[in-house]
PDB file of C-alpha atoms in Angstrom:
ATOM      1  CA  UNK A  15      88.897 118.789 105.659  1.00  0.00           C
ATOM      2  CA  UNK A  16      87.282 115.307 105.791  1.00  0.00           C
ATOM      3  CA  UNK A  17      85.551 115.304 102.465  1.00  0.00           C
ATOM      4  CA  UNK A  18      88.809 116.194 100.556  1.00  0.00           C
ATOM      5  CA  UNK A  19      90.392 112.982 102.826  1.00  0.00           C
ATOM      6  CA  UNK A  20      87.558 111.313 101.695  1.00  0.00           C
ATOM      7  CA  UNK A  21      87.840 112.301  97.624  1.00  0.00           C
ATOM      8  CA  UNK A  22      91.529 111.662  98.172  1.00  0.00           C
ATOM      9  CA  UNK A  23      90.579 107.865  99.587  1.00  0.00           C
ATOM     10  CA  UNK A  24      88.210 107.145  97.009  1.00  0.00           C
ATOM     11  CA  UNK A  25      90.089 108.137  93.904  1.00  0.00           C
ATOM     12  CA  UNK A  26      93.381 105.813  95.562  1.00  0.00           C
ATOM     13  CA  UNK A  27      90.443 102.891  95.849  1.00  0.00           C
ATOM     14  CA  UNK A  28      89.786 103.349  92.401  1.00  0.00           C
ATOM     15  CA  UNK A  29      93.199 103.626  91.185  1.00  0.00           C
ATOM     16  CA  UNK A  30      94.149 100.215  92.668  1.00  0.00           C
ATOM     17  CA  UNK A  31      90.966  98.886  91.710  1.00  0.00           C
ATOM     18  CA  UNK A  32      92.294  99.911  87.873  1.00  0.00           C
ATOM     19  CA  UNK A  33      95.724  98.713  88.348  1.00  0.00           C
ATOM     20  CA  UNK A  34      94.506  95.565  89.410  1.00  0.00           C
ATOM     21  CA  UNK A  35      93.097  95.058  85.823  1.00  0.00           C
ATOM     22  CA  UNK A  36      96.602  96.261  83.756  1.00  0.00           C
ATOM     23  CA  UNK A  37      98.180  94.024  81.510  1.00  0.00           C
ATOM     24  CA  UNK A  38     101.527  93.329  81.952  1.00  0.00           C
ATOM     25  CA  UNK A  39     102.435  95.563  79.285  1.00  0.00           C
ATOM     26  CA  UNK A  40     100.666  98.469  81.005  1.00  0.00           C
ATOM     27  CA  UNK A  41     101.702  97.944  84.777  1.00  0.00           C
ATOM     28  CA  UNK A  42     105.366  97.458  83.005  1.00  0.00           C
ATOM     29  CA  UNK A  43     104.715 100.882  80.928  1.00  0.00           C
ATOM     30  CA  UNK A  44     103.984 102.446  84.498  1.00  0.00           C
ATOM     31  CA  UNK A  45     106.707 101.274  86.483  1.00  0.00           C
ATOM     32  CA  UNK A  46     108.900 103.286  83.625  1.00  0.00           C
ATOM     33  CA  UNK A  47     106.659 106.423  83.574  1.00  0.00           C
ATOM     34  CA  UNK A  48     106.577 106.066  87.993  1.00  0.00           C
ATOM     35  CA  UNK A  49     110.573 105.162  88.019  1.00  0.00           C
ATOM     36  CA  UNK A  50     111.363 108.303  85.537  1.00  0.00           C
ATOM     37  CA  UNK A  51     109.280 110.770  87.831  1.00  0.00           C
ATOM     38  CA  UNK A  52     111.814 109.137  90.768  1.00  0.00           C
ATOM     39  CA  UNK A  53     109.339 107.155  92.392  1.00  0.00           C
ATOM     40  CA  UNK A  54     111.487 104.356  92.870  1.00  0.00           C
ATOM     41  CA  UNK A  55     109.226 101.946  95.269  1.00  0.00           C
ATOM     42  CA  UNK A  56     106.113 102.865  92.999  1.00  0.00           C
ATOM     43  CA  UNK A  57     107.679 101.727  90.009  1.00  0.00           C
ATOM     44  CA  UNK A  58     109.265  98.169  91.781  1.00  0.00           C
ATOM     45  CA  UNK A  59     105.791  97.408  92.758  1.00  0.00           C
ATOM     46  CA  UNK A  60     104.648  97.560  88.863  1.00  0.00           C
ATOM     47  CA  UNK A  61     107.532  96.136  88.117  1.00  0.00           C
ATOM     48  CA  UNK A  62     106.733  92.815  90.269  1.00  0.00           C
ATOM     49  CA  UNK A  63     103.274  92.881  89.497  1.00  0.00           C
ATOM     50  CA  UNK A  64     104.355  92.644  85.480  1.00  0.00           C
ATOM     51  CA  UNK A  65     105.736  89.696  86.128  1.00  0.00           C
ATOM     52  CA  UNK A  66     103.443  88.234  88.404  1.00  0.00           C
ATOM     53  CA  UNK A  67     100.866  89.117  85.511  1.00  0.00           C
ATOM     54  CA  UNK A  68     102.384  87.470  82.567  1.00  0.00           C
ATOM     55  CA  UNK A  69     106.058  85.866  83.762  1.00  0.00           C
ATOM     56  CA  UNK A  70     106.447  84.806  79.859  1.00  0.00           C
ATOM     57  CA  UNK A  71     106.722  88.409  78.943  1.00  0.00           C
ATOM     58  CA  UNK A  72     109.923  88.996  78.417  1.00  0.00           C
ATOM     59  CA  UNK A  73     110.127  92.606  78.061  1.00  0.00           C
ATOM     60  CA  UNK A  74     109.396  92.808  81.900  1.00  0.00           C
ATOM     61  CA  UNK A  75     112.686  91.156  83.133  1.00  0.00           C
ATOM     62  CA  UNK A  76     114.350  94.183  81.438  1.00  0.00           C
ATOM     63  CA  UNK A  77     113.478  97.234  84.334  1.00  0.00           C
TER      64      UNK A  77
END
């Protein structure tokens, strides 16, 4: 059980690291995908990160 929890925690940290390197386009696309899955809070986070990443990208303001 501890090994499974450790593995899941490692995967989550790895994913968070990758999300930090994403472009605003990638973050926006991930937000759209999460929204379509009904994961609204996570989608909102991605939309906000996309805005912070590239405030000059007009696409991030239409979600």
